[in-house]
Amino acid sequence: MLQVIEPATETVLEQIPRAGAAEADAAVARAKAAHPGWRAIAPADRAKLLYELADLVESALDELALLEARNAGKPITDARGEMGMVLDTFRYYAGAPERMLGDTIPVGGGQAFTVREPLGVVALITPWNFPLTIAAWKMAPALAAGNTIVLKPAELTPLTALRFERLASEVLPPGVVNVVAGPGSTVGSRLVAHPDVAKVAFTGSTSVGRAIAASAAHTIKRVTLELGGKSANVIFADADLERAAAAAPTAVFGNAGQDCCARSRILVQRSAVERFMALLEPHVRAIVVGDPLDEDTQMGPLISASQRDAVASFVPAGAPVAFQGSVPCGPGYWFAPTVLYPVDRGARAVTEEIFGPVAVVIPFEDEAEAIEIANDTIYGLSGSVWTENGARALRVARAMETGVLSINTNTSVRVATPFGGFKQSGVGRELGPHALDAYSEVKSIYYATEG
Ligand code: NAD
């Protein structure tokens, strides 16, 4: 059995059967059998089924939010927001079957045009930090494009995915949505190697992403990879420093820092560092860390003891802690929001993804140095620029090697806009219209009219 732990109490929340390679094979077989029927459903009818599924998700929103808050240890207010995004994602893609357009192409002797075809069975492998949200980013466009799916949630957080599978079974034909809860080493790797799986859409660590890309190469599977990050929050001296300082904690400590988009490197123009630090400190100290089910909580525990140990290794005794928030006593995998300054640019906390509530502050002199430091990483997922100089904002935004970027705000993830990484943060895009391309193939058809 798989013991699902509640990170805020360190107790068992639920026990569920632990799937293995045999269950993965069975799920792929069900998805394969269901695919011809699902792809044959007329676009308008497929859209109707997906809208019905979205309505069911809406009716279960509170239940899903509570389950996610307890299982992932996230504040209930955040969990409600995330379930709202799950719903928005299903509604956005529900209309897509009728929007999957092709081109007509002028050629001699006939007519050429393109259509979009589904891939077949797609495997979706997801992490524990935003369990149902990231799964929805994959499931909704994959289903809309006419694929059937096998979802493998993270072992630590399978509960909302399993609840979703039951909801889906109320409206979609059997075998269209399959959830297999088990380890990455057995279920995950089996799905990646399976000859009947056409594509793997993976979100997780860069190291596992590398292994998946290598394994998928054997069967030339399509692969979308959403991997790690070490994003920069670049704050110029002419920015609205009060707003930038008020926003910076959410940008890095949201979801207890367990966020691939975390702006964990705060780059501040040297002439403004002192003032910025003075503005930042009270915001960090005021973060309410505690029971995820308390409406006032802003930050919950980390997901596990091993994640807490990994994060703690970035703040050893003698680390340059500028200031920290506070955490509750007693059970729970707590870690205080922590700001490190000054730091050596070669330090692990500066170069590696921490995936916990630890930020580093790095000064820069001018625009050129800000860009140089921001891009000095193997990652390229997210980032922000704060300045009142619009031309500079756009110059820096264009120069930063990241897939997603925001100006004078932290908000950069929206259902309608593409999301994904440059460099070793990944391959491909999710969300927006781009995700439909990632779950379909272009077919070119030529109809001869002469000769
Ligand atoms: P992880 O890579 O350890 O696991 C992710 C998923 O892959 C899990 O379901 C796991 O069971 C599975 N898995 C593990 N080994 C596998 C294998 N050999 N074959 C197939 N599947 C396997 O990541 P995690 O610890 O769950 O999540 C944290 C990481 O995810 C961080 O690095 C974070 O940056 C990244 N992340 C990225 C994004 C993004 O969109 N770019 C979003 C969230 C998290």
Short mmCIF file of C-alpha atoms and ligand atoms in Angstrom, two decimals:
data_model
loop_
_atom_site.label_atom_id
_atom_site.label_comp_id
_atom_site.label_asym_id
_atom_site.label_seq_id
_atom_site.Cartn_x
_atom_site.Cartn_y
_atom_site.Cartn_z
CA MET A 1 0.00 0.00 0.00
CA LEU A 2 0.98 3.62 -0.55
CA GLN A 3 0.78 5.64 2.65
CA VAL A 4 -0.20 9.20 1.82
CA ILE A 5 1.13 11.59 4.48
CA GLU A 6 -0.29 14.94 5.57
CA PRO A 7 2.82 17.16 5.78
CA ALA A 8 1.36 19.54 8.40
CA THR A 9 0.75 16.72 10.89
CA GLU A 10 3.20 14.01 9.70
CA THR A 11 0.33 11.50 9.99
CA VAL A 12 -1.17 9.12 7.42
CA LEU A 13 -3.98 10.85 5.53
CA GLU A 14 -4.99 7.85 3.43
CA GLN A 15 -3.70 4.46 2.32
CA ILE A 16 -4.15 3.55 -1.32
CA PRO A 17 -3.06 0.59 -3.41
CA ARG A 18 0.45 1.06 -4.83
CA ALA A 19 0.37 0.47 -8.58
CA GLY A 20 3.28 -1.08 -10.46
CA ALA A 21 4.32 -1.82 -14.03
CA ALA A 22 1.42 -4.27 -14.53
CA GLU A 23 -1.14 -1.58 -13.63
CA ALA A 24 0.66 0.85 -15.96
CA ASP A 25 0.37 -1.68 -18.80
CA ALA A 26 -3.31 -2.26 -18.05
CA ALA A 27 -4.00 1.49 -18.06
CA VAL A 28 -2.24 1.91 -21.42
CA ALA A 29 -4.30 -0.98 -22.81
CA ARG A 30 -7.55 0.66 -21.63
CA ALA A 31 -6.48 4.02 -23.09
CA LYS A 32 -5.51 2.38 -26.38
CA ALA A 33 -8.83 0.58 -26.64
CA ALA A 34 -10.73 3.80 -25.91
CA HIS A 35 -8.83 5.96 -28.40
CA PRO A 36 -10.63 5.13 -31.69
CA GLY A 37 -14.00 5.91 -30.13
CA TRP A 38 -12.82 9.11 -28.45
CA ARG A 39 -11.15 10.56 -31.54
CA ALA A 40 -14.21 9.72 -33.65
CA ILE A 41 -16.56 11.80 -31.52
CA ALA A 42 -17.57 14.92 -33.46
CA PRO A 43 -15.72 18.04 -32.24
CA ALA A 44 -18.87 19.74 -30.94
CA ASP A 45 -19.85 16.60 -29.00
CA ARG A 46 -16.36 16.21 -27.55
CA ALA A 47 -16.54 19.87 -26.50
CA LYS A 48 -19.90 19.24 -24.81
CA LEU A 49 -18.48 16.32 -22.82
CA LEU A 50 -15.51 18.41 -21.72
CA TYR A 51 -17.81 21.25 -20.60
CA GLU A 52 -19.81 18.68 -18.60
CA LEU A 53 -16.60 17.45 -17.02
CA ALA A 54 -15.71 21.06 -16.12
CA ASP A 55 -19.14 21.45 -14.48
CA LEU A 56 -18.48 18.32 -12.41
CA VAL A 57 -15.10 19.69 -11.36
CA GLU A 58 -16.83 22.93 -10.35
CA SER A 59 -19.30 21.04 -8.18
CA ALA A 60 -16.38 19.30 -6.41
CA LEU A 61 -14.20 22.38 -6.09
CA ASP A 62 -14.32 22.72 -2.28
CA GLU A 63 -13.73 19.03 -1.77
CA LEU A 64 -10.76 19.04 -4.16
CA ALA A 65 -9.29 22.17 -2.53
CA LEU A 66 -9.48 20.61 0.94
CA LEU A 67 -7.89 17.38 -0.28
CA GLU A 68 -5.08 19.29 -2.04
CA ALA A 69 -4.48 21.56 0.97
CA ARG A 70 -4.15 18.58 3.32
CA ASN A 71 -2.15 16.32 1.02
CA ALA A 72 0.27 18.95 -0.33
CA GLY A 73 0.35 21.08 2.85
CA LYS A 74 -0.66 24.25 1.02
CA PRO A 75 -2.77 27.07 2.49
CA ILE A 76 -6.46 26.43 1.88
CA THR A 77 -6.81 29.87 0.26
CA ASP A 78 -4.07 28.95 -2.24
CA ALA A 79 -5.63 25.53 -2.83
CA ARG A 80 -8.96 27.17 -3.68
CA GLY A 81 -7.19 29.47 -6.14
CA GLU A 82 -5.44 26.51 -7.74
CA MET A 83 -8.69 24.55 -8.11
CA GLY A 84 -10.12 27.66 -9.75
CA MET A 85 -7.32 27.44 -12.28
CA VAL A 86 -8.03 23.73 -12.82
CA LEU A 87 -11.60 24.65 -13.67
CA ASP A 88 -10.53 27.54 -15.92
CA THR A 89 -8.14 25.20 -17.73
CA PHE A 90 -10.88 22.66 -18.48
CA ARG A 91 -13.28 25.39 -19.63
CA TYR A 92 -10.60 27.02 -21.83
CA TYR A 93 -9.77 23.76 -23.64
CA ALA A 94 -13.35 22.44 -23.70
CA GLY A 95 -13.99 24.80 -26.59
CA ALA A 96 -10.85 23.73 -28.41
CA PRO A 97 -12.05 20.70 -30.42
CA GLU A 98 -13.88 23.09 -32.75
CA ARG A 99 -10.91 25.47 -32.93
CA MET A 100 -8.27 23.01 -34.14
CA LEU A 101 -7.90 24.57 -37.52
CA GLY A 102 -5.67 23.74 -40.47
CA ASP A 103 -4.35 25.72 -43.45
CA THR A 104 -5.19 25.66 -47.12
CA ILE A 105 -2.03 25.98 -49.15
CA PRO A 106 -1.81 27.16 -52.77
CA VAL A 107 -0.05 24.56 -54.96
CA GLY A 108 -0.34 23.57 -58.62
CA GLY A 109 -2.55 20.75 -59.97
CA GLY A 110 -4.74 20.34 -56.94
CA GLN A 111 -5.45 21.47 -53.44
CA ALA A 112 -3.22 21.10 -50.41
CA PHE A 113 -4.43 21.51 -46.86
CA THR A 114 -3.49 20.51 -43.35
CA VAL A 115 -5.44 18.89 -40.55
CA ARG A 116 -4.51 18.19 -36.95
CA GLU A 117 -4.57 14.58 -35.80
CA PRO A 118 -4.44 13.33 -32.21
CA LEU A 119 -1.34 11.42 -31.13
CA GLY A 120 -3.09 8.45 -29.49
CA VAL A 121 -2.31 7.45 -25.91
CA VAL A 122 -0.37 10.09 -23.99
CA ALA A 123 1.31 9.59 -20.62
CA LEU A 124 1.26 12.50 -18.20
CA ILE A 125 3.76 12.42 -15.33
CA THR A 126 3.41 15.11 -12.67
CA PRO A 127 5.12 16.40 -9.50
CA TRP A 128 3.80 17.02 -5.98
CA ASN A 129 3.95 20.80 -5.75
CA PHE A 130 0.80 21.73 -7.72
CA PRO A 131 -0.67 18.26 -8.11
CA LEU A 132 -4.03 18.72 -9.84
CA THR A 133 -3.20 22.08 -11.44
CA ILE A 134 -0.23 20.75 -13.41
CA ALA A 135 -2.17 17.60 -14.27
CA ALA A 136 -5.03 19.76 -15.62
CA TRP A 137 -2.61 21.74 -17.79
CA LYS A 138 -1.82 18.44 -19.50
CA MET A 139 -5.12 16.56 -19.33
CA ALA A 140 -7.40 19.28 -20.71
CA PRO A 141 -5.54 20.02 -23.99
CA ALA A 142 -4.64 16.35 -24.46
CA LEU A 143 -8.29 15.30 -24.24
CA ALA A 144 -9.52 18.23 -26.33
CA ALA A 145 -7.10 17.28 -29.10
CA GLY A 146 -8.60 13.77 -29.19
CA ASN A 147 -6.07 11.76 -27.19
CA THR A 148 -6.73 9.34 -24.38
CA ILE A 149 -4.57 9.70 -21.28
CA VAL A 150 -2.73 7.85 -18.55
CA LEU A 151 -1.83 10.16 -15.67
CA LYS A 152 0.83 9.22 -13.14
CA PRO A 153 0.69 11.63 -10.22
CA ALA A 154 3.57 11.97 -7.74
CA GLU A 155 3.56 9.27 -5.06
CA LEU A 156 3.37 11.92 -2.34
CA THR A 157 0.21 13.62 -3.69
CA PRO A 158 -2.04 11.24 -5.65
CA LEU A 159 -5.38 12.01 -3.95
CA THR A 160 -6.85 14.78 -6.12
CA ALA A 161 -5.84 12.94 -9.30
CA LEU A 162 -7.66 9.82 -8.11
CA ARG A 163 -10.73 11.88 -7.19
CA PHE A 164 -10.59 13.51 -10.63
CA GLU A 165 -10.49 10.08 -12.31
CA ARG A 166 -13.76 9.20 -10.58
CA LEU A 167 -15.33 12.48 -11.73
CA ALA A 168 -14.18 11.91 -15.30
CA SER A 169 -15.68 8.40 -15.29
CA GLU A 170 -19.11 9.97 -14.71
CA VAL A 171 -19.12 11.78 -18.07
CA LEU A 172 -16.39 10.44 -20.36
CA PRO A 173 -16.37 7.02 -22.04
CA PRO A 174 -14.48 4.29 -20.11
CA GLY A 175 -10.73 4.24 -20.68
CA VAL A 176 -10.38 7.86 -21.82
CA VAL A 177 -8.94 9.04 -18.48
CA ASN A 178 -6.77 6.64 -16.47
CA VAL A 179 -4.83 7.41 -13.30
CA VAL A 180 -2.08 5.10 -12.05
CA ALA A 181 -0.68 6.00 -8.64
CA GLY A 182 2.72 4.43 -8.10
CA PRO A 183 6.44 5.12 -8.07
CA GLY A 184 8.31 6.84 -10.86
CA SER A 185 10.84 4.01 -10.98
CA THR A 186 8.19 1.44 -11.94
CA VAL A 187 5.00 3.10 -13.22
CA GLY A 188 6.67 6.23 -14.60
CA SER A 189 9.53 4.49 -16.35
CA ARG A 190 7.17 1.83 -17.75
CA LEU A 191 4.94 4.50 -19.28
CA VAL A 192 7.94 6.23 -20.84
CA ALA A 193 9.20 2.99 -22.38
CA HIS A 194 5.79 1.64 -23.42
CA PRO A 195 5.53 1.12 -27.19
CA ASP A 196 1.83 2.06 -27.22
CA VAL A 197 2.41 5.46 -25.61
CA ALA A 198 2.84 8.13 -28.28
CA LYS A 199 3.90 11.00 -26.07
CA VAL A 200 5.12 11.78 -22.58
CA ALA A 201 4.31 15.13 -20.99
CA PHE A 202 6.44 15.43 -17.89
CA THR A 203 6.75 18.05 -15.17
CA GLY A 204 9.39 17.52 -12.52
CA SER A 205 13.07 17.78 -11.84
CA THR A 206 15.64 18.38 -14.54
CA SER A 207 17.49 15.17 -13.61
CA VAL A 208 14.41 12.96 -14.09
CA GLY A 209 13.57 14.95 -17.23
CA ARG A 210 16.95 14.02 -18.69
CA ALA A 211 16.33 10.32 -17.95
CA ILE A 212 12.87 10.51 -19.55
CA ALA A 213 14.18 12.20 -22.69
CA ALA A 214 16.85 9.51 -23.04
CA SER A 215 14.37 6.65 -22.55
CA ALA A 216 11.74 8.20 -24.84
CA ALA A 217 14.35 8.45 -27.60
CA HIS A 218 14.23 4.65 -28.05
CA THR A 219 10.67 4.79 -29.35
CA ILE A 220 10.93 8.36 -30.76
CA LYS A 221 8.15 9.50 -28.46
CA ARG A 222 7.04 13.10 -28.50
CA VAL A 223 8.16 14.69 -25.25
CA THR A 224 7.19 17.86 -23.43
CA LEU A 225 9.39 18.62 -20.43
CA GLU A 226 8.65 21.25 -17.78
CA LEU A 227 11.65 21.17 -15.45
CA GLY A 228 13.44 23.13 -12.77
CA GLY A 229 14.12 26.83 -12.42
CA LYS A 230 16.30 29.42 -10.70
CA SER A 231 14.49 32.54 -11.72
CA ALA A 232 15.57 36.13 -11.23
CA ASN A 233 13.52 39.00 -9.85
CA VAL A 234 15.38 42.04 -11.23
CA ILE A 235 14.70 45.28 -9.36
CA PHE A 236 16.12 48.56 -10.64
CA ALA A 237 16.66 51.58 -8.37
CA ASP A 238 13.96 53.52 -10.25
CA ALA A 239 11.30 50.87 -9.53
CA ASP A 240 8.43 51.38 -7.13
CA LEU A 241 10.52 49.78 -4.38
CA GLU A 242 7.65 49.50 -1.91
CA ARG A 243 5.58 47.50 -4.36
CA ALA A 244 8.58 45.42 -5.42
CA ALA A 245 9.43 44.63 -1.79
CA ALA A 246 5.82 43.76 -0.97
CA ALA A 247 5.63 41.42 -3.99
CA ALA A 248 9.02 39.72 -3.67
CA PRO A 249 8.06 37.35 -0.80
CA THR A 250 5.12 35.89 -2.70
CA ALA A 251 7.34 35.49 -5.76
CA VAL A 252 9.74 33.22 -3.91
CA PHE A 253 7.94 31.94 -0.79
CA GLY A 254 4.60 31.11 -2.46
CA ASN A 255 3.84 27.39 -2.03
CA ALA A 256 6.66 27.43 0.57
CA GLY A 257 9.10 28.06 -2.28
CA GLN A 258 8.24 24.72 -3.86
CA ASP A 259 7.50 26.39 -7.14
CA CYS A 260 9.42 25.93 -10.37
CA CYS A 261 8.76 29.63 -11.12
CA ALA A 262 10.06 30.83 -7.74
CA ARG A 263 12.01 34.07 -8.24
CA SER A 264 14.63 32.81 -5.78
CA ARG A 265 17.39 35.17 -6.95
CA ILE A 266 16.46 38.75 -6.05
CA LEU A 267 18.72 41.05 -8.07
CA VAL A 268 18.70 44.63 -6.78
CA GLN A 269 20.53 47.64 -8.22
CA ARG A 270 23.33 48.39 -5.77
CA SER A 271 22.26 51.98 -5.05
CA ALA A 272 18.87 50.69 -3.81
CA VAL A 273 19.92 47.52 -1.93
CA GLU A 274 19.92 49.02 1.54
CA ARG A 275 16.50 50.62 1.17
CA PHE A 276 15.08 47.51 -0.50
CA MET A 277 16.30 45.23 2.32
CA ALA A 278 14.74 47.54 4.92
CA LEU A 279 11.43 47.42 3.02
CA LEU A 280 11.59 43.64 2.50
CA GLU A 281 12.34 42.59 6.08
CA PRO A 282 8.96 43.35 7.68
CA HIS A 283 7.14 41.56 4.85
CA VAL A 284 9.21 38.41 5.37
CA ARG A 285 8.86 38.48 9.15
CA ALA A 286 5.08 38.94 8.81
CA ILE A 287 4.48 35.82 6.69
CA VAL A 288 1.97 33.64 8.56
CA VAL A 289 3.37 30.09 8.51
CA GLY A 290 1.11 27.43 9.97
CA ASP A 291 -1.88 25.12 9.66
CA PRO A 292 -2.82 24.94 5.96
CA LEU A 293 -6.51 24.76 6.89
CA ASP A 294 -6.45 28.08 8.76
CA GLU A 295 -7.85 30.84 6.54
CA ASP A 296 -5.10 33.26 7.69
CA THR A 297 -2.19 30.97 6.82
CA GLN A 298 0.05 32.22 4.01
CA MET A 299 2.65 29.45 4.00
CA GLY A 300 2.38 25.78 4.93
CA PRO A 301 5.01 23.12 5.62
CA LEU A 302 7.33 21.57 3.07
CA ILE A 303 6.14 18.37 1.46
CA SER A 304 8.33 15.90 3.38
CA ALA A 305 11.13 15.48 5.89
CA SER A 306 13.61 14.76 3.12
CA GLN A 307 12.59 17.95 1.27
CA ARG A 308 13.09 19.90 4.52
CA ASP A 309 16.55 18.36 4.94
CA ALA A 310 17.45 19.20 1.35
CA VAL A 311 16.37 22.83 1.83
CA ALA A 312 18.19 23.06 5.18
CA SER A 313 21.43 22.03 3.46
CA PHE A 314 21.37 25.44 1.68
CA VAL A 315 21.35 27.26 5.04
CA PRO A 316 24.14 25.61 7.08
CA ALA A 317 25.40 27.03 10.36
CA GLY A 318 27.13 30.34 9.64
CA ALA A 319 25.14 30.99 6.44
CA PRO A 320 24.65 34.73 5.75
CA VAL A 321 21.03 34.92 6.98
CA ALA A 322 19.87 38.54 6.69
CA PHE A 323 16.47 37.78 8.23
CA GLN A 324 13.95 34.96 8.63
CA GLY A 325 10.28 34.48 9.36
CA SER A 326 9.05 32.14 12.07
CA VAL A 327 7.47 28.68 12.09
CA PRO A 328 5.14 26.76 14.45
CA CYS A 329 6.47 24.27 17.02
CA GLY A 330 5.41 20.64 16.97
CA PRO A 331 4.83 18.21 14.11
CA GLY A 332 4.97 19.32 10.47
CA TYR A 333 7.82 19.76 7.99
CA TRP A 334 8.29 23.48 8.70
CA PHE A 335 10.99 25.73 7.32
CA ALA A 336 11.11 29.47 7.99
CA PRO A 337 11.15 31.87 5.04
CA THR A 338 14.80 32.91 4.81
CA VAL A 339 16.68 35.67 3.00
CA LEU A 340 20.42 35.25 2.47
CA TYR A 341 22.59 38.36 1.95
CA PRO A 342 25.39 38.99 1.09
CA VAL A 343 26.14 35.83 -0.85
CA ASP A 344 29.04 34.57 -2.91
CA ARG A 345 27.94 34.18 -6.56
CA GLY A 346 29.37 30.67 -6.63
CA ALA A 347 27.46 29.51 -3.53
CA ARG A 348 25.06 26.56 -3.94
CA ALA A 349 22.15 28.74 -2.80
CA VAL A 350 22.88 31.02 -5.78
CA THR A 351 23.44 28.40 -8.47
CA GLU A 352 21.13 25.46 -7.56
CA GLU A 353 17.37 25.18 -7.44
CA ILE A 354 16.45 25.05 -3.73
CA PHE A 355 12.71 24.33 -4.04
CA GLY A 356 12.05 25.74 -0.60
CA PRO A 357 11.55 29.13 1.07
CA VAL A 358 15.09 30.48 0.69
CA ALA A 359 15.96 33.57 -1.36
CA VAL A 360 19.30 35.17 -2.14
CA VAL A 361 19.77 38.89 -2.74
CA ILE A 362 22.45 39.84 -5.29
CA PRO A 363 23.40 43.45 -6.09
CA PHE A 364 24.12 44.65 -9.64
CA GLU A 365 25.53 47.91 -10.99
CA ASP A 366 23.72 48.51 -14.26
CA GLU A 367 21.43 47.02 -16.91
CA ALA A 368 24.20 45.01 -18.58
CA GLU A 369 25.27 43.40 -15.32
CA ALA A 370 21.66 42.67 -14.33
CA ILE A 371 21.16 40.74 -17.58
CA GLU A 372 24.49 38.96 -17.23
CA ILE A 373 23.69 37.75 -13.69
CA ALA A 374 20.07 36.87 -14.53
CA ASN A 375 21.21 34.67 -17.42
CA ASP A 376 24.09 33.06 -15.51
CA THR A 377 22.22 29.79 -14.86
CA ILE A 378 21.47 26.54 -16.64
CA TYR A 379 17.76 27.29 -16.12
CA GLY A 380 15.41 29.66 -17.94
CA LEU A 381 11.85 29.32 -16.76
CA SER A 382 10.52 32.52 -15.29
CA GLY A 383 11.47 35.98 -14.05
CA SER A 384 10.40 39.54 -13.34
CA VAL A 385 11.69 43.03 -14.06
CA TRP A 386 10.80 46.04 -11.92
CA THR A 387 11.52 49.53 -13.29
CA GLU A 388 9.53 52.66 -14.10
CA ASN A 389 11.52 53.01 -17.33
CA GLY A 390 9.34 51.28 -19.93
CA ALA A 391 11.98 51.01 -22.63
CA ARG A 392 14.42 49.43 -20.18
CA ALA A 393 11.71 47.05 -18.93
CA LEU A 394 11.21 45.77 -22.47
CA ARG A 395 14.94 45.62 -23.26
CA VAL A 396 15.66 43.55 -20.15
CA ALA A 397 12.57 41.38 -20.64
CA ARG A 398 13.73 40.56 -24.18
CA ALA A 399 17.31 39.91 -23.07
CA MET A 400 16.45 37.54 -20.22
CA GLU A 401 16.69 33.92 -21.36
CA THR A 402 13.41 32.67 -19.89
CA GLY A 403 10.18 31.28 -21.24
CA VAL A 404 7.90 33.39 -19.06
CA LEU A 405 8.48 36.92 -17.81
CA SER A 406 6.51 39.61 -15.99
CA ILE A 407 7.05 43.37 -15.72
CA ASN A 408 6.29 45.17 -12.44
CA THR A 409 4.36 42.17 -11.10
CA ASN A 410 4.95 38.52 -10.19
CA THR A 411 2.03 37.17 -12.13
CA SER A 412 3.12 35.32 -15.22
CA VAL A 413 1.07 32.13 -15.43
CA ARG A 414 -2.29 32.33 -17.11
CA VAL A 415 -4.40 29.66 -18.82
CA ALA A 416 -4.46 31.59 -22.11
CA THR A 417 -0.72 32.25 -22.35
CA PRO A 418 2.03 29.72 -23.15
CA PHE A 419 4.16 28.42 -20.31
CA GLY A 420 7.50 26.63 -20.51
CA GLY A 421 11.23 26.94 -20.22
CA PHE A 422 14.32 28.01 -22.12
CA LYS A 423 17.59 26.12 -21.66
CA GLN A 424 17.48 23.26 -19.13
CA SER A 425 14.10 24.36 -17.78
CA GLY A 426 12.43 22.30 -20.45
CA VAL A 427 11.21 21.58 -23.94
CA GLY A 428 7.85 22.65 -25.36
CA ARG A 429 5.01 24.79 -24.08
CA GLU A 430 1.89 24.16 -22.03
CA LEU A 431 -1.25 26.32 -21.74
CA GLY A 432 -2.56 28.75 -24.33
CA PRO A 433 -3.14 27.60 -27.90
CA HIS A 434 0.40 26.17 -28.01
CA ALA A 435 -0.56 23.21 -25.84
CA LEU A 436 -2.91 21.95 -28.55
CA ASP A 437 0.05 21.77 -30.93
CA ALA A 438 1.89 19.72 -28.32
CA TYR A 439 -0.88 17.09 -28.27
CA SER A 440 -1.47 16.77 -32.01
CA GLU A 441 0.39 16.17 -35.26
CA VAL A 442 0.04 18.21 -38.43
CA LYS A 443 -1.02 16.14 -41.41
CA SER A 444 -0.57 17.54 -44.90
CA ILE A 445 -3.10 16.32 -47.50
CA TYR A 446 -2.88 16.88 -51.25
CA TYR A 447 -5.97 16.37 -53.40
CA ALA A 448 -5.13 16.23 -57.11
CA THR A 449 -7.67 17.97 -59.32
CA GLU A 450 -5.85 17.60 -62.63
CA GLY A 451 -4.46 14.70 -64.59
P1 NAD B 1 10.62 14.46 -9.73
O1 NAD B 1 11.33 14.69 -11.01
O2 NAD B 1 11.32 13.73 -8.66
O3 NAD B 1 9.27 13.66 -9.99
C1 NAD B 1 8.27 14.11 -10.89
C2 NAD B 1 7.43 12.94 -11.33
O4 NAD B 1 8.25 12.03 -12.08
C3 NAD B 1 6.84 12.11 -10.19
O5 NAD B 1 5.55 11.69 -10.55
C4 NAD B 1 7.79 10.94 -10.11
O6 NAD B 1 7.20 9.79 -9.56
C5 NAD B 1 8.13 10.73 -11.57
N1 NAD B 1 9.38 10.01 -11.84
C6 NAD B 1 10.46 9.93 -11.05
N2 NAD B 1 11.40 9.17 -11.66
C7 NAD B 1 10.90 8.78 -12.84
C8 NAD B 1 11.39 8.00 -13.93
N3 NAD B 1 12.62 7.47 -13.90
N4 NAD B 1 10.61 7.80 -15.00
C9 NAD B 1 9.39 8.37 -15.06
N5 NAD B 1 8.85 9.09 -14.06
C10 NAD B 1 9.60 9.32 -12.97
O7 NAD B 1 10.14 15.91 -9.26
P2 NAD B 1 9.39 16.31 -7.93
O8 NAD B 1 10.37 16.17 -6.81
O9 NAD B 1 8.08 15.60 -7.85
O10 NAD B 1 9.08 17.85 -8.22
C11 NAD B 1 10.03 18.84 -8.01
C12 NAD B 1 10.71 19.25 -9.30
O11 NAD B 1 9.74 19.54 -10.29
C13 NAD B 1 11.51 20.52 -9.16
O12 NAD B 1 12.76 20.38 -9.80
C14 NAD B 1 10.67 21.56 -9.89
O13 NAD B 1 11.38 22.64 -10.40
C15 NAD B 1 10.02 20.77 -10.94
N6 NAD B 1 8.78 21.41 -11.38
C16 NAD B 1 8.76 22.01 -12.61
C17 NAD B 1 7.62 22.66 -13.04
C18 NAD B 1 7.57 23.33 -14.39
O14 NAD B 1 6.48 23.54 -14.90
N7 NAD B 1 8.67 23.64 -15.02
C19 NAD B 1 6.49 22.68 -12.24
C20 NAD B 1 6.53 22.06 -11.01
C21 NAD B 1 7.71 21.41 -10.60
#
